[in-house]
């Protein structure tokens, strides 16, 4: 890869990689360092990229590993709790977004994503922000498919409950069709 | 129920096939499928919006420069300062030994012996270099 191609690569992925690192590290300064270190690693190891996965997936795996290394060095490694992988899928009713103004919803989501446990937040970020499929998330994080689905379900549940808690209780939301 | 769960997961992942689509519509109804999709699209839009704002703060030159951050030096010295201190101390001790031998032998009238030609000294030097090499490798290697 030439310097020019690498420049394009950085331009394409730097914002998304930073979002992912922020979700994992919960700290802007650490996240910037992690992303810069990840790009340096990607640059040095570009010859090892075989094209088995997309280059984005490969980069996200480097970012994920780099963030875990930082968390380990800060003694903040996330705990891998055992999960029930047979939980029902959770989804958010579209009407819920019409009941509060956009700025408030964005504030709620930002707060909840920042407060969400690391391994849930990173899976949510990979799925909703980086547009990764379940299989890609498995490849990036090394989690099992069932764990990825469960973390996504619980992440959605946390966000849904946070939005609902700001609403007046109404019968239609109280009787949601899912969990 | 398991099948329904599996199909809704596939719907959310965007990997639902045409046949599965019909199967799911029989199980939960087309209206529910559309509500699930619409809700997920809106969540997608909002999360992308809040996560990607003000993210463009990395400079390319910093991103690809090995000297991109002073933190790497701070990290290096905070991690290896004890080892470096011990090595420097040993070097200082080793530097003094031949002088001491030199002075004491000169005073006793014996022919001066060059301590640095000793295999023991060479061995100590090799161990120090090995320690430095391992420290540098641990710090700089890519542990991906």
PDB file of C-alpha atoms in Angstrom:
ATOM      1  CA  UNK A   1       0.000   0.000   0.000  1.00  0.00           C
ATOM      2  CA  UNK A   2       1.401   3.382  -0.971  1.00  0.00           C
ATOM      3  CA  UNK A   3       1.408   6.377   1.366  1.00  0.00           C
ATOM      4  CA  UNK A   4      -1.416   7.893  -0.654  1.00  0.00           C
ATOM      5  CA  UNK A   5      -3.520   4.735  -0.361  1.00  0.00           C
ATOM      6  CA  UNK A   6      -2.801   4.592   3.339  1.00  0.00           C
ATOM      7  CA  UNK A   7      -3.912   8.220   3.653  1.00  0.00           C
ATOM      8  CA  UNK A   8      -7.242   7.263   2.052  1.00  0.00           C
ATOM      9  CA  UNK A   9      -7.483   4.277   4.371  1.00  0.00           C
ATOM     10  CA  UNK A  10      -6.994   6.493   7.435  1.00  0.00           C
ATOM     11  CA  UNK A  11      -9.470   9.061   6.123  1.00  0.00           C
ATOM     12  CA  UNK A  12     -12.075   6.364   5.578  1.00  0.00           C
ATOM     13  CA  UNK A  13     -11.824   4.691   8.953  1.00  0.00           C
ATOM     14  CA  UNK A  14     -10.453   7.159  11.502  1.00  0.00           C
ATOM     15  CA  UNK A  15     -13.791   8.544  12.685  1.00  0.00           C
ATOM     16  CA  UNK A  16     -15.405   5.140  13.018  1.00  0.00           C
ATOM     17  CA  UNK A  17     -12.337   3.643  14.700  1.00  0.00           C
ATOM     18  CA  UNK A  18     -12.375   6.515  17.183  1.00  0.00           C
ATOM     19  CA  UNK A  19     -16.030   5.876  17.977  1.00  0.00           C
ATOM     20  CA  UNK A  20     -15.243   2.218  18.685  1.00  0.00           C
ATOM     21  CA  UNK A  21     -12.244   3.069  20.878  1.00  0.00           C
ATOM     22  CA  UNK A  22     -14.304   5.590  22.837  1.00  0.00           C
ATOM     23  CA  UNK A  23     -16.943   2.971  23.537  1.00  0.00           C
ATOM     24  CA  UNK A  24     -14.302   0.629  24.882  1.00  0.00           C
ATOM     25  CA  UNK A  25     -12.066   3.013  26.796  1.00  0.00           C
ATOM     26  CA  UNK A  26     -14.653   5.597  27.959  1.00  0.00           C
ATOM     27  CA  UNK A  27     -11.998   8.283  27.661  1.00  0.00           C
ATOM     28  CA  UNK A  28     -11.260  10.582  24.728  1.00  0.00           C
ATOM     29  CA  UNK A  29      -7.518  10.914  25.273  1.00  0.00           C
ATOM     30  CA  UNK A  30      -6.983   7.150  25.610  1.00  0.00           C
ATOM     31  CA  UNK A  31      -9.243   6.561  22.612  1.00  0.00           C
ATOM     32  CA  UNK A  32      -7.196   8.920  20.411  1.00  0.00           C
ATOM     33  CA  UNK A  33      -3.965   7.223  21.499  1.00  0.00           C
ATOM     34  CA  UNK A  34      -5.486   3.800  20.839  1.00  0.00           C
ATOM     35  CA  UNK A  35      -6.600   4.741  17.329  1.00  0.00           C
ATOM     36  CA  UNK A  36      -3.248   6.287  16.470  1.00  0.00           C
ATOM     37  CA  UNK A  37      -1.454   3.221  17.745  1.00  0.00           C
ATOM     38  CA  UNK A  38      -3.848   1.012  15.769  1.00  0.00           C
ATOM     39  CA  UNK A  39      -3.116   2.867  12.531  1.00  0.00           C
ATOM     40  CA  UNK A  40       0.619   2.590  13.161  1.00  0.00           C
ATOM     41  CA  UNK A  41       0.206  -1.151  13.710  1.00  0.00           C
ATOM     42  CA  UNK A  42      -1.935  -1.440  10.599  1.00  0.00           C
ATOM     43  CA  UNK A  43       0.683   0.467   8.597  1.00  0.00           C
ATOM     44  CA  UNK A  44       3.511  -1.739   9.836  1.00  0.00           C
ATOM     45  CA  UNK A  45       1.561  -4.970   9.400  1.00  0.00           C
ATOM     46  CA  UNK A  46      -0.160  -4.200   6.123  1.00  0.00           C
ATOM     47  CA  UNK A  47       1.886  -6.952   4.448  1.00  0.00           C
ATOM     48  CA  UNK A  48       0.219  -9.464   6.784  1.00  0.00           C
ATOM     49  CA  UNK A  49      -3.273  -8.554   5.587  1.00  0.00           C
ATOM     50  CA  UNK A  50      -4.333 -11.491   3.406  1.00  0.00           C
ATOM     51  CA  UNK A  51      -7.742 -10.244   2.327  1.00  0.00           C
ATOM     52  CA  UNK A  52      -9.636 -13.043   4.121  1.00  0.00           C
ATOM     53  CA  UNK A  53     -11.858 -10.392   5.705  1.00  0.00           C
ATOM     54  CA  UNK A  54     -12.528  -6.818   4.632  1.00  0.00           C
ATOM     55  CA  UNK A  55      -9.798  -4.348   5.483  1.00  0.00           C
ATOM     56  CA  UNK A  56     -12.252  -2.569   7.803  1.00  0.00           C
ATOM     57  CA  UNK A  57     -12.837  -5.757   9.801  1.00  0.00           C
ATOM     58  CA  UNK A  58      -9.074  -6.257   9.994  1.00  0.00           C
ATOM     59  CA  UNK A  59      -8.570  -2.712  11.276  1.00  0.00           C
ATOM     60  CA  UNK A  60     -11.391  -3.021  13.826  1.00  0.00           C
ATOM     61  CA  UNK A  61      -9.752  -6.186  15.132  1.00  0.00           C
ATOM     62  CA  UNK A  62      -6.508  -4.237  15.629  1.00  0.00           C
ATOM     63  CA  UNK A  63      -8.408  -1.426  17.375  1.00  0.00           C
ATOM     64  CA  UNK A  64     -10.207  -3.961  19.587  1.00  0.00           C
ATOM     65  CA  UNK A  65      -6.933  -5.670  20.552  1.00  0.00           C
ATOM     66  CA  UNK A  66      -5.182  -2.348  21.164  1.00  0.00           C
ATOM     67  CA  UNK A  67      -8.013  -1.153  23.411  1.00  0.00           C
ATOM     68  CA  UNK A  68      -7.962  -4.429  25.346  1.00  0.00           C
ATOM     69  CA  UNK A  69      -4.193  -4.016  25.837  1.00  0.00           C
ATOM     70  CA  UNK A  70      -4.761  -0.496  27.193  1.00  0.00           C
ATOM     71  CA  UNK A  71      -7.543  -1.711  29.497  1.00  0.00           C
ATOM     72  CA  UNK A  72      -5.277  -4.524  30.687  1.00  0.00           C
ATOM     73  CA  UNK A  73      -2.418  -2.105  31.402  1.00  0.00           C
ATOM     74  CA  UNK A  74      -4.854   0.059  33.394  1.00  0.00           C
ATOM     75  CA  UNK A  75      -6.207  -2.997  35.240  1.00  0.00           C
ATOM     76  CA  UNK A  76      -9.648  -2.314  33.777  1.00  0.00           C
ATOM     77  CA  UNK A  77     -10.134  -5.521  31.795  1.00  0.00           C
ATOM     78  CA  UNK A  78     -13.852  -6.137  31.193  1.00  0.00           C
ATOM     79  CA  UNK A  79     -15.249  -9.244  32.821  1.00  0.00           C
ATOM     80  CA  UNK A  80     -16.628 -11.987  30.586  1.00  0.00           C
ATOM     81  CA  UNK A  81     -19.715 -13.076  32.474  1.00  0.00           C
ATOM     82  CA  UNK A  82     -21.601 -16.208  31.459  1.00  0.00           C
ATOM     83  CA  UNK A  83     -24.667 -15.368  29.395  1.00  0.00           C
ATOM     84  CA  UNK A  84     -27.906 -17.099  28.644  1.00  0.00           C
ATOM     85  CA  UNK A  85     -27.688 -17.330  24.870  1.00  0.00           C
ATOM     86  CA  UNK A  86     -31.364 -18.206  24.406  1.00  0.00           C
ATOM     87  CA  UNK A  87     -32.880 -14.873  25.285  1.00  0.00           C
ATOM     88  CA  UNK A  88     -35.671 -13.541  23.094  1.00  0.00           C
ATOM     89  CA  UNK A  89     -34.674 -10.837  20.604  1.00  0.00           C
ATOM     90  CA  UNK A  90     -35.342  -7.317  21.784  1.00  0.00           C
ATOM     91  CA  UNK A  91     -36.384  -4.579  19.401  1.00  0.00           C
ATOM     92  CA  UNK A  92     -37.386  -0.991  19.849  1.00  0.00           C
ATOM     93  CA  UNK A  93     -40.795   0.237  18.800  1.00  0.00           C
ATOM     94  CA  UNK A  94     -40.429   2.975  16.156  1.00  0.00           C
ATOM     95  CA  UNK A  95     -43.164   5.075  17.818  1.00  0.00           C
ATOM     96  CA  UNK A  96     -40.982   5.555  20.872  1.00  0.00           C
ATOM     97  CA  UNK A  97     -38.719   7.887  18.877  1.00  0.00           C
ATOM     98  CA  UNK A  98     -41.632  10.188  18.059  1.00  0.00           C
ATOM     99  CA  UNK A  99     -42.553  10.838  21.664  1.00  0.00           C
ATOM    100  CA  UNK A 100     -39.438  12.833  22.617  1.00  0.00           C
ATOM    101  CA  UNK A 101     -37.582  15.485  20.677  1.00  0.00           C
ATOM    102  CA  UNK A 102     -34.520  14.426  18.710  1.00  0.00           C
ATOM    103  CA  UNK A 103     -31.982  16.255  20.880  1.00  0.00           C
ATOM    104  CA  UNK A 104     -33.259  14.558  24.033  1.00  0.00           C
ATOM    105  CA  UNK A 105     -33.134  11.127  22.426  1.00  0.00           C
ATOM    106  CA  UNK A 106     -29.563  11.784  21.305  1.00  0.00           C
ATOM    107  CA  UNK A 107     -28.630  12.843  24.842  1.00  0.00           C
ATOM    108  CA  UNK A 108     -30.199   9.718  26.308  1.00  0.00           C
ATOM    109  CA  UNK A 109     -28.455   7.436  23.822  1.00  0.00           C
ATOM    110  CA  UNK A 110     -25.113   9.165  24.333  1.00  0.00           C
ATOM    111  CA  UNK A 111     -25.387   8.839  28.125  1.00  0.00           C
ATOM    112  CA  UNK A 112     -26.482   5.214  27.977  1.00  0.00           C
ATOM    113  CA  UNK A 113     -23.803   4.189  25.496  1.00  0.00           C
ATOM    114  CA  UNK A 114     -21.149   5.849  27.656  1.00  0.00           C
ATOM    115  CA  UNK A 115     -22.437   4.142  30.792  1.00  0.00           C
ATOM    116  CA  UNK A 116     -22.947   0.752  29.140  1.00  0.00           C
ATOM    117  CA  UNK A 117     -20.501  -2.025  30.138  1.00  0.00           C
ATOM    118  CA  UNK A 118     -17.557  -2.158  27.724  1.00  0.00           C
ATOM    119  CA  UNK A 119     -18.321  -5.454  26.011  1.00  0.00           C
ATOM    120  CA  UNK A 120     -21.955  -4.481  25.395  1.00  0.00           C
ATOM    121  CA  UNK A 121     -21.058  -1.013  24.172  1.00  0.00           C
ATOM    122  CA  UNK A 122     -18.453  -2.274  21.709  1.00  0.00           C
ATOM    123  CA  UNK A 123     -20.808  -4.862  20.229  1.00  0.00           C
ATOM    124  CA  UNK A 124     -23.535  -2.215  19.883  1.00  0.00           C
ATOM    125  CA  UNK A 125     -21.040   0.158  18.253  1.00  0.00           C
ATOM    126  CA  UNK A 126     -19.805  -2.472  15.810  1.00  0.00           C
ATOM    127  CA  UNK A 127     -23.348  -3.387  14.811  1.00  0.00           C
ATOM    128  CA  UNK A 128     -25.030   0.019  14.658  1.00  0.00           C
ATOM    129  CA  UNK A 129     -22.169   2.398  13.903  1.00  0.00           C
ATOM    130  CA  UNK A 130     -19.630   0.312  11.977  1.00  0.00           C
ATOM    131  CA  UNK A 131     -22.372  -1.632  10.138  1.00  0.00           C
ATOM    132  CA  UNK A 132     -20.768  -4.979  10.932  1.00  0.00           C
ATOM    133  CA  UNK A 133     -22.743  -8.199  10.598  1.00  0.00           C
ATOM    134  CA  UNK A 134     -22.958 -10.754  13.421  1.00  0.00           C
ATOM    135  CA  UNK A 135     -20.277 -12.829  11.708  1.00  0.00           C
ATOM    136  CA  UNK A 136     -17.928  -9.862  11.406  1.00  0.00           C
ATOM    137  CA  UNK A 137     -18.406  -9.016  15.081  1.00  0.00           C
ATOM    138  CA  UNK A 138     -17.557 -12.622  15.962  1.00  0.00           C
ATOM    139  CA  UNK A 139     -14.413 -12.337  13.858  1.00  0.00           C
ATOM    140  CA  UNK A 140     -13.376  -9.004  15.412  1.00  0.00           C
ATOM    141  CA  UNK A 141     -14.063  -9.765  19.073  1.00  0.00           C
ATOM    142  CA  UNK A 142     -13.632 -13.528  19.227  1.00  0.00           C
ATOM    143  CA  UNK A 143     -16.962 -13.814  21.066  1.00  0.00           C
ATOM    144  CA  UNK A 144     -19.333 -16.637  20.176  1.00  0.00           C
ATOM    145  CA  UNK A 145     -22.294 -15.894  17.894  1.00  0.00           C
ATOM    146  CA  UNK A 146     -24.728 -16.496  20.766  1.00  0.00           C
ATOM    147  CA  UNK A 147     -22.831 -14.069  22.997  1.00  0.00           C
ATOM    148  CA  UNK A 148     -22.868 -11.389  20.296  1.00  0.00           C
ATOM    149  CA  UNK A 149     -26.641 -11.750  19.858  1.00  0.00           C
ATOM    150  CA  UNK A 150     -27.254 -11.701  23.601  1.00  0.00           C
ATOM    151  CA  UNK A 151     -25.103  -8.603  24.098  1.00  0.00           C
ATOM    152  CA  UNK A 152     -26.919  -6.840  21.266  1.00  0.00           C
ATOM    153  CA  UNK A 153     -30.291  -7.770  22.757  1.00  0.00           C
ATOM    154  CA  UNK A 154     -29.310  -6.553  26.200  1.00  0.00           C
ATOM    155  CA  UNK A 155     -27.773  -3.405  24.761  1.00  0.00           C
ATOM    156  CA  UNK A 156     -31.025  -2.621  22.926  1.00  0.00           C
ATOM    157  CA  UNK A 157     -32.938  -3.394  26.113  1.00  0.00           C
ATOM    158  CA  UNK A 158     -30.806  -0.916  28.091  1.00  0.00           C
ATOM    159  CA  UNK A 159     -31.378   1.804  25.490  1.00  0.00           C
ATOM    160  CA  UNK A 160     -35.092   1.070  25.243  1.00  0.00           C
ATOM    161  CA  UNK A 161     -35.533   1.141  29.015  1.00  0.00           C
ATOM    162  CA  UNK A 162     -33.588   4.394  29.235  1.00  0.00           C
ATOM    163  CA  UNK A 163     -35.839   6.058  26.659  1.00  0.00           C
ATOM    164  CA  UNK A 164     -38.977   4.624  28.237  1.00  0.00           C
ATOM    165  CA  UNK A 165     -37.959   5.888  31.655  1.00  0.00           C
ATOM    166  CA  UNK A 166     -38.134   9.447  30.308  1.00  0.00           C
ATOM    167  CA  UNK A 167     -41.646   8.910  28.980  1.00  0.00           C
ATOM    168  CA  UNK A 168     -44.955   9.150  30.709  1.00  0.00           C
ATOM    169  CA  UNK A 169     -46.204   5.569  31.095  1.00  0.00           C
ATOM    170  CA  UNK A 170     -48.556   4.780  28.253  1.00  0.00           C
ATOM    171  CA  UNK A 171     -50.405   1.505  27.679  1.00  0.00           C
ATOM    172  CA  UNK A 172     -48.972   0.943  24.191  1.00  0.00           C
ATOM    173  CA  UNK A 173     -45.336   0.982  25.360  1.00  0.00           C
ATOM    174  CA  UNK A 174     -46.052  -0.827  28.604  1.00  0.00           C
ATOM    175  CA  UNK A 175     -47.349  -3.767  26.584  1.00  0.00           C
ATOM    176  CA  UNK A 176     -44.373  -4.012  24.214  1.00  0.00           C
ATOM    177  CA  UNK A 177     -44.443  -7.039  21.926  1.00  0.00           C
ATOM    178  CA  UNK A 178     -41.052  -8.225  23.030  1.00  0.00           C
ATOM    179  CA  UNK A 179     -39.096  -8.547  26.232  1.00  0.00           C
TER     180      UNK A 179
ATOM    181  CA  UNK B   1     -40.531 -19.979  19.655  1.00  0.00           C
ATOM    182  CA  UNK B   2     -36.898 -20.855  18.954  1.00  0.00           C
ATOM    183  CA  UNK B   3     -37.519 -20.562  15.244  1.00  0.00           C
ATOM    184  CA  UNK B   4     -39.201 -17.181  15.689  1.00  0.00           C
ATOM    185  CA  UNK B   5     -36.252 -15.956  17.739  1.00  0.00           C
ATOM    186  CA  UNK B   6     -33.820 -17.164  15.112  1.00  0.00           C
ATOM    187  CA  UNK B   7     -35.747 -15.446  12.327  1.00  0.00           C
ATOM    188  CA  UNK B   8     -36.043 -12.134  14.189  1.00  0.00           C
ATOM    189  CA  UNK B   9     -32.292 -12.257  14.824  1.00  0.00           C
ATOM    190  CA  UNK B  10     -31.727 -12.749  11.095  1.00  0.00           C
ATOM    191  CA  UNK B  11     -34.131  -9.905  10.339  1.00  0.00           C
ATOM    192  CA  UNK B  12     -32.195  -7.551  12.622  1.00  0.00           C
ATOM    193  CA  UNK B  13     -28.901  -8.722  11.091  1.00  0.00           C
ATOM    194  CA  UNK B  14     -30.253  -8.089   7.609  1.00  0.00           C
ATOM    195  CA  UNK B  15     -29.537 -11.673   6.605  1.00  0.00           C
ATOM    196  CA  UNK B  16     -33.134 -12.876   6.272  1.00  0.00           C
ATOM    197  CA  UNK B  17     -33.728 -14.772   3.031  1.00  0.00           C
ATOM    198  CA  UNK B  18     -36.905 -14.475   0.987  1.00  0.00           C
ATOM    199  CA  UNK B  19     -38.194 -17.837   2.224  1.00  0.00           C
ATOM    200  CA  UNK B  20     -37.455 -16.955   5.830  1.00  0.00           C
ATOM    201  CA  UNK B  21     -39.219 -13.665   5.301  1.00  0.00           C
ATOM    202  CA  UNK B  22     -42.450 -15.446   4.382  1.00  0.00           C
ATOM    203  CA  UNK B  23     -42.010 -17.835   7.277  1.00  0.00           C
ATOM    204  CA  UNK B  24     -41.573 -14.970   9.735  1.00  0.00           C
ATOM    205  CA  UNK B  25     -44.538 -13.062   8.328  1.00  0.00           C
ATOM    206  CA  UNK B  26     -46.716 -16.093   9.051  1.00  0.00           C
ATOM    207  CA  UNK B  27     -45.376 -16.261  12.609  1.00  0.00           C
ATOM    208  CA  UNK B  28     -45.540 -12.601  13.664  1.00  0.00           C
ATOM    209  CA  UNK B  29     -47.307 -10.768  10.838  1.00  0.00           C
ATOM    210  CA  UNK B  30     -46.030  -8.328   8.243  1.00  0.00           C
ATOM    211  CA  UNK B  31     -46.965  -5.313  10.337  1.00  0.00           C
ATOM    212  CA  UNK B  32     -44.714  -6.427  13.199  1.00  0.00           C
ATOM    213  CA  UNK B  33     -41.843  -7.131  10.800  1.00  0.00           C
ATOM    214  CA  UNK B  34     -42.119  -3.622   9.431  1.00  0.00           C
ATOM    215  CA  UNK B  35     -42.228  -2.104  12.919  1.00  0.00           C
ATOM    216  CA  UNK B  36     -39.125  -4.072  13.934  1.00  0.00           C
ATOM    217  CA  UNK B  37     -37.285  -2.867  10.845  1.00  0.00           C
ATOM    218  CA  UNK B  38     -38.396   0.716  11.222  1.00  0.00           C
ATOM    219  CA  UNK B  39     -37.441   0.839  14.916  1.00  0.00           C
ATOM    220  CA  UNK B  40     -34.046  -0.672  14.183  1.00  0.00           C
ATOM    221  CA  UNK B  41     -33.382   1.735  11.320  1.00  0.00           C
ATOM    222  CA  UNK B  42     -34.152   4.677  13.585  1.00  0.00           C
ATOM    223  CA  UNK B  43     -31.928   3.326  16.340  1.00  0.00           C
ATOM    224  CA  UNK B  44     -29.203   2.821  13.738  1.00  0.00           C
ATOM    225  CA  UNK B  45     -29.552   6.415  12.550  1.00  0.00           C
ATOM    226  CA  UNK B  46     -29.501   7.911  16.047  1.00  0.00           C
ATOM    227  CA  UNK B  47     -26.555   5.813  17.266  1.00  0.00           C
ATOM    228  CA  UNK B  48     -24.511   6.630  14.173  1.00  0.00           C
ATOM    229  CA  UNK B  49     -25.324  10.289  14.686  1.00  0.00           C
ATOM    230  CA  UNK B  50     -24.277  10.447  18.347  1.00  0.00           C
ATOM    231  CA  UNK B  51     -21.219   8.236  17.902  1.00  0.00           C
ATOM    232  CA  UNK B  52     -19.647   9.835  14.853  1.00  0.00           C
ATOM    233  CA  UNK B  53     -20.015  13.498  15.726  1.00  0.00           C
ATOM    234  CA  UNK B  54     -16.834  15.450  16.521  1.00  0.00           C
ATOM    235  CA  UNK B  55     -14.792  12.405  15.722  1.00  0.00           C
ATOM    236  CA  UNK B  56     -12.583  13.930  13.073  1.00  0.00           C
ATOM    237  CA  UNK B  57      -9.784  14.993  15.356  1.00  0.00           C
ATOM    238  CA  UNK B  58      -6.940  12.750  14.314  1.00  0.00           C
ATOM    239  CA  UNK B  59      -4.157  14.106  12.235  1.00  0.00           C
ATOM    240  CA  UNK B  60      -2.745  11.744   9.651  1.00  0.00           C
ATOM    241  CA  UNK B  61       0.835  12.752  10.262  1.00  0.00           C
ATOM    242  CA  UNK B  62       0.417  11.990  13.947  1.00  0.00           C
ATOM    243  CA  UNK B  63      -1.386   8.761  13.161  1.00  0.00           C
ATOM    244  CA  UNK B  64       1.438   7.278  11.117  1.00  0.00           C
ATOM    245  CA  UNK B  65       4.381   8.818  12.917  1.00  0.00           C
ATOM    246  CA  UNK B  66       6.284   6.552  15.304  1.00  0.00           C
ATOM    247  CA  UNK B  67       6.780   9.638  17.474  1.00  0.00           C
ATOM    248  CA  UNK B  68       3.058  10.375  17.388  1.00  0.00           C
ATOM    249  CA  UNK B  69       2.714  10.859  21.084  1.00  0.00           C
ATOM    250  CA  UNK B  70       4.912  11.639  23.995  1.00  0.00           C
ATOM    251  CA  UNK B  71       2.927   9.027  25.917  1.00  0.00           C
ATOM    252  CA  UNK B  72       4.928   6.245  24.308  1.00  0.00           C
ATOM    253  CA  UNK B  73       8.095   7.544  25.975  1.00  0.00           C
ATOM    254  CA  UNK B  74       6.313   8.138  29.259  1.00  0.00           C
ATOM    255  CA  UNK B  75       4.885   4.624  29.071  1.00  0.00           C
ATOM    256  CA  UNK B  76       8.281   3.167  28.199  1.00  0.00           C
ATOM    257  CA  UNK B  77      10.073   4.793  31.098  1.00  0.00           C
ATOM    258  CA  UNK B  78       7.309   4.173  33.618  1.00  0.00           C
ATOM    259  CA  UNK B  79       7.274   0.502  32.656  1.00  0.00           C
ATOM    260  CA  UNK B  80      10.999  -0.098  32.381  1.00  0.00           C
ATOM    261  CA  UNK B  81      12.506   2.530  34.671  1.00  0.00           C
ATOM    262  CA  UNK B  82      13.306  -0.028  37.412  1.00  0.00           C
ATOM    263  CA  UNK B  83      15.094  -2.321  34.967  1.00  0.00           C
ATOM    264  CA  UNK B  84      16.947   0.596  33.403  1.00  0.00           C
ATOM    265  CA  UNK B  85      17.946   1.812  36.875  1.00  0.00           C
ATOM    266  CA  UNK B  86      19.295  -1.607  37.832  1.00  0.00           C
ATOM    267  CA  UNK B  87      21.246  -1.869  34.569  1.00  0.00           C
ATOM    268  CA  UNK B  88      22.750   1.595  35.002  1.00  0.00           C
ATOM    269  CA  UNK B  89      23.708   0.699  38.582  1.00  0.00           C
ATOM    270  CA  UNK B  90      25.403  -2.523  37.430  1.00  0.00           C
ATOM    271  CA  UNK B  91      27.251  -0.656  34.700  1.00  0.00           C
ATOM    272  CA  UNK B  92      28.493   1.826  37.274  1.00  0.00           C
ATOM    273  CA  UNK B  93      29.640  -0.979  39.583  1.00  0.00           C
ATOM    274  CA  UNK B  94      31.356  -2.776  36.718  1.00  0.00           C
ATOM    275  CA  UNK B  95      33.081   0.410  35.666  1.00  0.00           C
ATOM    276  CA  UNK B  96      34.488   0.888  39.170  1.00  0.00           C
ATOM    277  CA  UNK B  97      35.788  -2.687  39.638  1.00  0.00           C
ATOM    278  CA  UNK B  98      38.762  -2.472  37.205  1.00  0.00           C
ATOM    279  CA  UNK B  99      39.763   0.876  38.699  1.00  0.00           C
ATOM    280  CA  UNK B 100      39.745  -0.616  42.183  1.00  0.00           C
ATOM    281  CA  UNK B 101      41.734  -3.635  41.016  1.00  0.00           C
ATOM    282  CA  UNK B 102      44.084  -1.381  39.113  1.00  0.00           C
ATOM    283  CA  UNK B 103      44.748   0.860  42.122  1.00  0.00           C
ATOM    284  CA  UNK B 104      45.107  -1.967  44.643  1.00  0.00           C
ATOM    285  CA  UNK B 105      47.440  -3.973  42.401  1.00  0.00           C
ATOM    286  CA  UNK B 106      49.533  -0.920  41.571  1.00  0.00           C
ATOM    287  CA  UNK B 107      49.988  -0.231  45.269  1.00  0.00           C
ATOM    288  CA  UNK B 108      51.085  -3.827  45.907  1.00  0.00           C
ATOM    289  CA  UNK B 109      53.597  -3.725  43.047  1.00  0.00           C
ATOM    290  CA  UNK B 110      51.945  -6.478  41.003  1.00  0.00           C
ATOM    291  CA  UNK B 111      51.620  -6.259  37.207  1.00  0.00           C
ATOM    292  CA  UNK B 112      48.232  -4.675  36.361  1.00  0.00           C
ATOM    293  CA  UNK B 113      45.580  -7.064  35.098  1.00  0.00           C
ATOM    294  CA  UNK B 114      42.963  -5.758  32.656  1.00  0.00           C
ATOM    295  CA  UNK B 115      39.636  -6.792  34.234  1.00  0.00           C
ATOM    296  CA  UNK B 116      37.628  -6.277  31.032  1.00  0.00           C
ATOM    297  CA  UNK B 117      39.383  -9.158  29.384  1.00  0.00           C
ATOM    298  CA  UNK B 118      37.842 -11.498  31.938  1.00  0.00           C
ATOM    299  CA  UNK B 119      35.194 -13.985  30.640  1.00  0.00           C
ATOM    300  CA  UNK B 120      33.141 -13.092  33.702  1.00  0.00           C
ATOM    301  CA  UNK B 121      32.940  -9.469  32.628  1.00  0.00           C
ATOM    302  CA  UNK B 122      32.033 -10.434  29.079  1.00  0.00           C
ATOM    303  CA  UNK B 123      29.285 -12.687  30.460  1.00  0.00           C
ATOM    304  CA  UNK B 124      27.810  -9.892  32.590  1.00  0.00           C
ATOM    305  CA  UNK B 125      27.896  -7.559  29.583  1.00  0.00           C
ATOM    306  CA  UNK B 126      26.064 -10.129  27.470  1.00  0.00           C
ATOM    307  CA  UNK B 127      23.343 -10.550  30.097  1.00  0.00           C
ATOM    308  CA  UNK B 128      22.845  -6.779  30.269  1.00  0.00           C
ATOM    309  CA  UNK B 129      22.590  -6.535  26.498  1.00  0.00           C
ATOM    310  CA  UNK B 130      20.142  -9.441  26.496  1.00  0.00           C
ATOM    311  CA  UNK B 131      17.968  -7.700  29.131  1.00  0.00           C
ATOM    312  CA  UNK B 132      17.979  -4.496  27.122  1.00  0.00           C
ATOM    313  CA  UNK B 133      17.087  -6.432  23.982  1.00  0.00           C
ATOM    314  CA  UNK B 134      14.155  -8.179  25.666  1.00  0.00           C
ATOM    315  CA  UNK B 135      12.918  -4.890  27.138  1.00  0.00           C
ATOM    316  CA  UNK B 136      13.078  -3.189  23.748  1.00  0.00           C
ATOM    317  CA  UNK B 137      11.370  -6.113  22.048  1.00  0.00           C
ATOM    318  CA  UNK B 138       8.525  -6.164  24.582  1.00  0.00           C
ATOM    319  CA  UNK B 139       8.010  -2.437  24.207  1.00  0.00           C
ATOM    320  CA  UNK B 140       8.232  -2.069  20.463  1.00  0.00           C
ATOM    321  CA  UNK B 141       7.008  -5.343  19.029  1.00  0.00           C
ATOM    322  CA  UNK B 142       3.457  -5.490  17.707  1.00  0.00           C
ATOM    323  CA  UNK B 143       1.459  -7.733  19.963  1.00  0.00           C
ATOM    324  CA  UNK B 144      -1.524  -8.038  17.640  1.00  0.00           C
TER     325      UNK B 144
END
